[in-house]
Short mmCIF file of C-alpha atoms and ligand atoms in Angstrom, two decimals:
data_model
loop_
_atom_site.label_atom_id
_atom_site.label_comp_id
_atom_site.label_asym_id
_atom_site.label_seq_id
_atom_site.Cartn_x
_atom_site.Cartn_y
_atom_site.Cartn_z
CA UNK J 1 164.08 65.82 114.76
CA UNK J 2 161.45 68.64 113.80
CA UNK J 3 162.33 69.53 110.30
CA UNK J 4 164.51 72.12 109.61
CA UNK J 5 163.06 75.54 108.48
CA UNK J 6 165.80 78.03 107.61
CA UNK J 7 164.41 81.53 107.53
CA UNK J 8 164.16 83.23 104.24
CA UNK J 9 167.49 85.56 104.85
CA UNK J 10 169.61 82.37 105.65
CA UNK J 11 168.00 80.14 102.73
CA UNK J 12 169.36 83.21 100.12
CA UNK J 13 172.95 83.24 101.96
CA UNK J 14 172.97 79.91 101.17
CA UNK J 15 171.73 80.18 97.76
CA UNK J 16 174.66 82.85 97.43
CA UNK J 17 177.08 81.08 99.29
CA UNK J 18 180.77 80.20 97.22
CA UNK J 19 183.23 79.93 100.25
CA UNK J 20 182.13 77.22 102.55
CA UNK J 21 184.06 75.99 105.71
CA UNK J 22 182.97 73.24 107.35
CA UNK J 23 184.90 73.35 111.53
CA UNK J 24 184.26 69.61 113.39
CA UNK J 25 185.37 68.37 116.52
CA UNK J 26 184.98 65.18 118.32
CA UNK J 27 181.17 65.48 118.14
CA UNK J 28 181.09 64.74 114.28
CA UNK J 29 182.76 60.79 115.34
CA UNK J 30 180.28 60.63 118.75
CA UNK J 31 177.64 58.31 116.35
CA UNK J 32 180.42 56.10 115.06
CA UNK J 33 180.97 55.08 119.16
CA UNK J 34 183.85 57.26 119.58
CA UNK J 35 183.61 59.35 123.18
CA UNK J 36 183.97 62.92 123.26
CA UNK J 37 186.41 65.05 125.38
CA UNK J 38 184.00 66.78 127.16
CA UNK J 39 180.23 67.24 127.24
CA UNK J 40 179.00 63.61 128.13
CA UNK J 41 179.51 61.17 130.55
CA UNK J 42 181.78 58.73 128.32
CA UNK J 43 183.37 61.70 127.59
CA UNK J 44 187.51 60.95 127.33
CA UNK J 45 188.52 63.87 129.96
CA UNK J 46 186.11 62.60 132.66
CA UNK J 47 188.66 59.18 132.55
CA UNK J 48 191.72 61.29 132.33
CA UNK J 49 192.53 64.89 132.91
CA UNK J 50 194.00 66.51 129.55
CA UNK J 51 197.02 67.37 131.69
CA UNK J 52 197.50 63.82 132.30
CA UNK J 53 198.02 62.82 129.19
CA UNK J 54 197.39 65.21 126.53
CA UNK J 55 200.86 67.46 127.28
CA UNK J 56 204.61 66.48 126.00
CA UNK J 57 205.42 67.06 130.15
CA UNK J 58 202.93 63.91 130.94
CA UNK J 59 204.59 61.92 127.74
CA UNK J 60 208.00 63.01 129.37
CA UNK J 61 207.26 61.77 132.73
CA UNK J 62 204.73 58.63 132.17
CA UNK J 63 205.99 57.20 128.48
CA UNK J 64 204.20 53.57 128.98
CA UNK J 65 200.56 55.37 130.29
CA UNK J 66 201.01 57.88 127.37
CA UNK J 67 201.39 55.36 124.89
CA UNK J 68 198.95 53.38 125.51
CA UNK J 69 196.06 55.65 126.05
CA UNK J 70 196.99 56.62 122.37
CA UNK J 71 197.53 52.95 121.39
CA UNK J 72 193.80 52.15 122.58
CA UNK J 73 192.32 55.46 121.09
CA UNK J 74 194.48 54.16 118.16
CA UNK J 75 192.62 50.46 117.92
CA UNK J 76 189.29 52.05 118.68
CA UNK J 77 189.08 54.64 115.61
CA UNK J 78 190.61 51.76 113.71
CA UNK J 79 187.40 49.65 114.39
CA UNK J 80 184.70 52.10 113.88
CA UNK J 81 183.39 53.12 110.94
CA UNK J 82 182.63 56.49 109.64
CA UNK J 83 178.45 57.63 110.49
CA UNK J 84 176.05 59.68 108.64
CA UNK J 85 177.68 63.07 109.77
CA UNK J 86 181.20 62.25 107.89
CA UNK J 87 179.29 61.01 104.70
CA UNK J 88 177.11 64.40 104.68
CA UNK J 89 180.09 66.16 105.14
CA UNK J 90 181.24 64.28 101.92
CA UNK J 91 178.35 65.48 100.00
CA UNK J 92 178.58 69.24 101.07
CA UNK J 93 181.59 69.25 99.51
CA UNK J 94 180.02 68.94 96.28
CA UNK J 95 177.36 71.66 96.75
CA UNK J 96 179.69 74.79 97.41
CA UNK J 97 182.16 76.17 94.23
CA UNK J 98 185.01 75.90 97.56
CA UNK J 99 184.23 73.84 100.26
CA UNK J 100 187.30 73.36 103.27
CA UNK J 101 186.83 70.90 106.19
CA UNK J 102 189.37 71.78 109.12
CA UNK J 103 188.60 69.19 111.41
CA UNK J 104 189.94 69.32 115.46
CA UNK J 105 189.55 65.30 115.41
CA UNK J 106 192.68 63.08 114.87
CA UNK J 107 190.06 59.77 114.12
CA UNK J 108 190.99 60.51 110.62
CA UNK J 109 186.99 59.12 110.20
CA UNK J 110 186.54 62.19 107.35
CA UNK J 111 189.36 60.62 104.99
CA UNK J 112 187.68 57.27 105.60
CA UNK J 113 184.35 58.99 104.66
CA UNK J 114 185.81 60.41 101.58
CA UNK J 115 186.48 63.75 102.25
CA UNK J 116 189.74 65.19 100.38
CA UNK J 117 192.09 67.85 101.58
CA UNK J 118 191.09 67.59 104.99
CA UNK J 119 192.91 70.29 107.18
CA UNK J 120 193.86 68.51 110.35
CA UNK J 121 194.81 71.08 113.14
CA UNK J 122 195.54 69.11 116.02
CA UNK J 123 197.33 66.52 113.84
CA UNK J 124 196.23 62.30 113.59
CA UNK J 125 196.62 59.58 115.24
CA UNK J 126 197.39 57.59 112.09
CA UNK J 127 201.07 58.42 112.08
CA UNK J 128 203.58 58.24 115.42
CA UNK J 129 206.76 60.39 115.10
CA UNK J 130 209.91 60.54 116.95
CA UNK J 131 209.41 63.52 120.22
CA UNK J 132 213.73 63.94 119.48
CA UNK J 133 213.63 63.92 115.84
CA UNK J 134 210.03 63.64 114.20
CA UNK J 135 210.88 60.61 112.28
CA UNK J 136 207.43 59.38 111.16
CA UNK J 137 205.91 55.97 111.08
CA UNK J 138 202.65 54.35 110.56
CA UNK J 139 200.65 54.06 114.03
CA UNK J 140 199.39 50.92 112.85
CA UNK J 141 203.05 50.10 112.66
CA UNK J 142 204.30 51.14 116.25
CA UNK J 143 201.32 49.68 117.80
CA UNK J 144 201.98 46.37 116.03
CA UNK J 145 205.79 46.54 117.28
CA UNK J 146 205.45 48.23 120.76
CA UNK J 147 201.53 48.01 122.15
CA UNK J 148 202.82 49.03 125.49
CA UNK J 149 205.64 51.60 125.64
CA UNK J 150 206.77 54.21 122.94
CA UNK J 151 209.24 52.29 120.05
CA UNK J 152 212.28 53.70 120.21
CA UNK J 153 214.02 56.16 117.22
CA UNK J 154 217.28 54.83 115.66
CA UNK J 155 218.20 58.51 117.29
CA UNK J 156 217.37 57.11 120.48
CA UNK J 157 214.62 59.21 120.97
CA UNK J 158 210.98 58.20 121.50
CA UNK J 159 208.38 57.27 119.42
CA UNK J 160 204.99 59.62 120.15
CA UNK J 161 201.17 60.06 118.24
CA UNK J 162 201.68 62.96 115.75
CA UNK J 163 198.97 64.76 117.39
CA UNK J 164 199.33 68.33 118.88
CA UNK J 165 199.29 68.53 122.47
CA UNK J 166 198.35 71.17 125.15
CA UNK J 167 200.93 73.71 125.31
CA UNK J 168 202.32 72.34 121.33
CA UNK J 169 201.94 75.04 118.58
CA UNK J 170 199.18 73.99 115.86
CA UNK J 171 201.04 73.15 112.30
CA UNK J 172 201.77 76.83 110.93
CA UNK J 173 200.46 75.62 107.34
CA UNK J 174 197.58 73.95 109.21
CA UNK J 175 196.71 77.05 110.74
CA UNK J 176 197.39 79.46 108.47
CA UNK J 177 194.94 77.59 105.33
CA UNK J 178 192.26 77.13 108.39
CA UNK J 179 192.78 81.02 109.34
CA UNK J 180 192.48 82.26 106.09
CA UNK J 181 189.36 80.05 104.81
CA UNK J 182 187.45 81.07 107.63
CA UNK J 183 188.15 84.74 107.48
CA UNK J 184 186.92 84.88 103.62
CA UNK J 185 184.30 82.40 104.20
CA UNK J 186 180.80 82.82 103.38
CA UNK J 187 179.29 80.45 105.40
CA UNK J 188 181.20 78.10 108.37
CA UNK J 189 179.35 75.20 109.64
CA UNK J 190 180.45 74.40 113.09
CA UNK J 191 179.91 70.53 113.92
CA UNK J 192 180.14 68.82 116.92
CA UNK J 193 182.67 70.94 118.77
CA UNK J 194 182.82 72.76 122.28
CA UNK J 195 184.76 75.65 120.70
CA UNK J 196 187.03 75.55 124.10
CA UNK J 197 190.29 74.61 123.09
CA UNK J 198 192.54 77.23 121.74
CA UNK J 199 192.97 78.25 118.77
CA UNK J 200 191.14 76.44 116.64
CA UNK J 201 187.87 77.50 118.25
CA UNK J 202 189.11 81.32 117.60
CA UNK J 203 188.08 80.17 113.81
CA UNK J 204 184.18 80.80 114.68
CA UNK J 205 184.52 84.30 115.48
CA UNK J 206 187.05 84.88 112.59
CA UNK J 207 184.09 83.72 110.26
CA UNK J 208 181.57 85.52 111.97
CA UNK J 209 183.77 88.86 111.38
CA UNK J 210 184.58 88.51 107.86
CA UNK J 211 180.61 88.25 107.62
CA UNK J 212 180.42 84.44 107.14
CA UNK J 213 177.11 82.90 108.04
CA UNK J 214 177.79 80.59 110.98
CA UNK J 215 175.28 77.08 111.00
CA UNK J 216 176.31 75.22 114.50
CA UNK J 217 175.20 71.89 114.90
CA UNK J 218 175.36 70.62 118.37
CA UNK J 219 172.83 69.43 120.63
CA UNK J 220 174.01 71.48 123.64
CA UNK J 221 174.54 74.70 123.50
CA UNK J 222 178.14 75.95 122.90
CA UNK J 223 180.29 79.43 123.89
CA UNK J 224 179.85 80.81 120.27
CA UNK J 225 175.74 79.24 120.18
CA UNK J 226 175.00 83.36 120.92
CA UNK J 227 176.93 84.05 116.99
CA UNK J 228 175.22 81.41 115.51
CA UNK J 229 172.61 82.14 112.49
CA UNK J 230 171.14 79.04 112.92
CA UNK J 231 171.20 76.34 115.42
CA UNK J 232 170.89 72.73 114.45
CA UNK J 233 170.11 70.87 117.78
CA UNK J 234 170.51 67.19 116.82
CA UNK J 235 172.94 64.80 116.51
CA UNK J 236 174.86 65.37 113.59
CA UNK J 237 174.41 62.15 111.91
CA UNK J 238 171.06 63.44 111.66
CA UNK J 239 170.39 67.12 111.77
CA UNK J 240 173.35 67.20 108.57
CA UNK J 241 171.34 65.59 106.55
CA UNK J 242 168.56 67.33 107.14
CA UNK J 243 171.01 70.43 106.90
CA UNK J 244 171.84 69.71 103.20
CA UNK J 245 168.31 68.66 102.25
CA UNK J 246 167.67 72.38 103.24
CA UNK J 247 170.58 73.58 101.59
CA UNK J 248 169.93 71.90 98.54
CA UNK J 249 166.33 73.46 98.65
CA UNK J 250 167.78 76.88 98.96
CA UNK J 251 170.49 76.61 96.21
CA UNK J 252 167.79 75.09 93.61
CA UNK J 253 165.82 78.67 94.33
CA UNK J 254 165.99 81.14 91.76
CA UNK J 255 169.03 83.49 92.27
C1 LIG E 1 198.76 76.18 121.79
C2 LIG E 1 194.82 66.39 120.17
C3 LIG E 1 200.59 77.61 122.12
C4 LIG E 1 195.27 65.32 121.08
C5 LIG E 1 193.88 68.28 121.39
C6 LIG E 1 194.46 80.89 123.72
C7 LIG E 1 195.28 80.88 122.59
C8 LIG E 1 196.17 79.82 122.37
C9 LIG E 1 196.22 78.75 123.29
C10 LIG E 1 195.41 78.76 124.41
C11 LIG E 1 194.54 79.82 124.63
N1 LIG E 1 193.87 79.57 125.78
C12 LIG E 1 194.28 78.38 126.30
C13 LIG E 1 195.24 77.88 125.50
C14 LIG E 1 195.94 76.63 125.75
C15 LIG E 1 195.24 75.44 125.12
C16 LIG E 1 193.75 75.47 125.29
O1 LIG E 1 193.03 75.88 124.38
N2 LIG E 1 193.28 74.99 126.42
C17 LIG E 1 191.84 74.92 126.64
C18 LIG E 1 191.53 73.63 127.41
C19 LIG E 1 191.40 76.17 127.38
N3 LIG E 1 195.59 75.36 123.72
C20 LIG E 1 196.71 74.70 123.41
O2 LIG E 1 197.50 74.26 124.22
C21 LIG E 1 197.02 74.54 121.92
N4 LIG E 1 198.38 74.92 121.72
O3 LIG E 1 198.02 77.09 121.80
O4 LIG E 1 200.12 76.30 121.88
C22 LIG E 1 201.95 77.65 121.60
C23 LIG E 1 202.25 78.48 120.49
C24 LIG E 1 203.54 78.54 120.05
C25 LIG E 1 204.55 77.76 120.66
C26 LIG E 1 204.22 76.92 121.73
C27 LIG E 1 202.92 76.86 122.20
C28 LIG E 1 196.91 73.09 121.49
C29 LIG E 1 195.51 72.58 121.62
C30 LIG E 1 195.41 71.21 120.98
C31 LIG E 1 195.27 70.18 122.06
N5 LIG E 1 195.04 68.86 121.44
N6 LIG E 1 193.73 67.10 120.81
C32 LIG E 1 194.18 64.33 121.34
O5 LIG E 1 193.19 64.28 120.58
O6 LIG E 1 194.33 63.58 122.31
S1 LIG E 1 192.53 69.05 122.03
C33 LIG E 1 191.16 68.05 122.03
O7 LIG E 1 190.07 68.94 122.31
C34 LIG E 1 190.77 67.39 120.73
O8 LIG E 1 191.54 67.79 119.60
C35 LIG E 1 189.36 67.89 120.54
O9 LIG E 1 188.96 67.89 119.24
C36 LIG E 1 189.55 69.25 121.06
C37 LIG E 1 188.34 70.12 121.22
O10 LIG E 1 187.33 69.35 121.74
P1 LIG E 1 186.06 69.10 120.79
O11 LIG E 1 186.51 68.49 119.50
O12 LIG E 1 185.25 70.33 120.72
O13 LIG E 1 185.36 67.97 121.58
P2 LIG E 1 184.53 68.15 122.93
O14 LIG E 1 184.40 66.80 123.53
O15 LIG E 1 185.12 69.28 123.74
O16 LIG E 1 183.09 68.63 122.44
C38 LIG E 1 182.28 67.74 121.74
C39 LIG E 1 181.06 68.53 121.37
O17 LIG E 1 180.26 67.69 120.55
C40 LIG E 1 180.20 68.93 122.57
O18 LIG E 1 179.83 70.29 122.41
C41 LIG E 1 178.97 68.01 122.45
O19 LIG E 1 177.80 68.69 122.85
C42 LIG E 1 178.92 67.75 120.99
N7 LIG E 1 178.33 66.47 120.61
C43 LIG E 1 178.27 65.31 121.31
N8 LIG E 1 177.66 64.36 120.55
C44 LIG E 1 177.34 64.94 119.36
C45 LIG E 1 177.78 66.28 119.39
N9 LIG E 1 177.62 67.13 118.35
C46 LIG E 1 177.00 66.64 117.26
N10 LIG E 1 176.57 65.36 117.14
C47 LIG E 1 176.72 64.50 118.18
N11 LIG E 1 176.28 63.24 118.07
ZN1 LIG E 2 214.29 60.16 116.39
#
């Protein structure tokens, strides 16, 4: 990748910048070997339609196919590891006074990275709860007991991944620390995310109101690419690094 040259407006927002959110979706675990939902070829939807699978209706109707779509997703993130974009991510954290990472992704690949306080908005995939009674257990757990159809609840209910599905509101205190991070923010880095699905990808535009600085980091161009102030077009294993390296430039400058 050409190195990155941030023009001298952006390099003194950065210098300046206190309030950093960093927005990822499924792009940010692409280099660990995990497929995307849309975008490329592997990408999950092009197997499955989201209304397939991704809705409480197809859970209702097709339990078993459900179950283990999320069972295999399940073992997959389990045997990856996390890639240069999640450990960057880790280290960003460290060069803002307040630094949030509201991730789309239910890999849970940032915790594994190191990342603390990670706001997950469309839940994780490391905890199953009951669809009757949200009961929680460890995936690893249900997976272990039922690999191909939901574990049943002592309630008699079923056994789902706690992720959020079409049509399912987001987690209200999810949303609401995302929302308001993003509206104060500074500076919002989105990563690896088609900004289609609503509304998390509302969270761009929020920034970009409040007068935050918006860094994508994509290499295809996205709905919100037009808002961006700067456009990293690399994979983001690589054009993070090269993000920080700048960043770290910018912030050594003389305020
Ligand atoms: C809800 C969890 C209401 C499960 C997922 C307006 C307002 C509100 C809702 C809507 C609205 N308009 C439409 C809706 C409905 C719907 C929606 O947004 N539909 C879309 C398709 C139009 N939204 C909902 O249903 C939401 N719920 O609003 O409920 C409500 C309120 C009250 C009461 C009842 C109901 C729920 C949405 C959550 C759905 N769950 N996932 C699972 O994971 O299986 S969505 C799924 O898509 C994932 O979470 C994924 O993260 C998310 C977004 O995709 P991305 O992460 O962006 O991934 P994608 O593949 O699309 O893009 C990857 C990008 O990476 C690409 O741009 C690619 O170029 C790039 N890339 C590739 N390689 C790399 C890379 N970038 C960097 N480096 C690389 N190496
Ligand atoms: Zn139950």
């Amino acid at each position: 990748m050409e190195p990155l040259v941030l023009p001298p407006e952006l390099c003194r927002r950065l210098r300046d910048a206190e309030r950093v959110v960093a927005f990822t979706g499924a792009g940010v675990s692409q280099e660990s070997g995990l497929a995307t939902f849309r975008g490329r070829d592997d990408a999950l939807w092009q197997r499955f339609r989201p209304e397939e699978l991704a809705t409480p209706q197809a859970f209702e109707r097709h339990p078993r196919r459900v179950w283990q779509w999320y069972a295999s997703r399940f073992g997959t993130a389990s045997a990856v590891e996390p890639n240069p974009a999640h450990h960057a991510l880790v280290r960003f954290a460290d060069l803002f006074p307040s630094f949030l990472l509201v991730t789309q992704n239910v890999d849970g690949l940032h915790q594994r990275a190191g990342s603390r306080g990670v706001v997950e908005l469309h839940g994780t995939l490391r905890h199953a709860r009951c669809h009757a009674c949200d009961r929680r257990m460890e995936m690893r757990d249900a997976v272990e007991r039922s690999p191909e159809e939901p574990p049943a609840c002592a309630c008699g209910g079923l056994f789902r991944p706690a992720v959020v599905w079409f049509g399912e509101p987001l987690p209200l205190a999810a949303l609401e620390r995302a929302t308001t991070a993003a509206a104060g923010a500074d500076l919002l880095l989105a990563v690896g995310t088609s900004a289609t699905v609503f509304p998390a990808a509302g969270l761009i535009e929020l920034a970009h109101r409040g007068g935050a600085a918006v860094i994508e980091v994509n290499p295809q161009p996205t709905a919100f690419s037009g808002l961006a102030d700067l456009r990293v077009t690399a994979p983001a294993g690589v054009g993070l690094p090269a993000l920080e390296a700048e960043v770290r430039r910018c912030r050594r400058a003389p305020s």
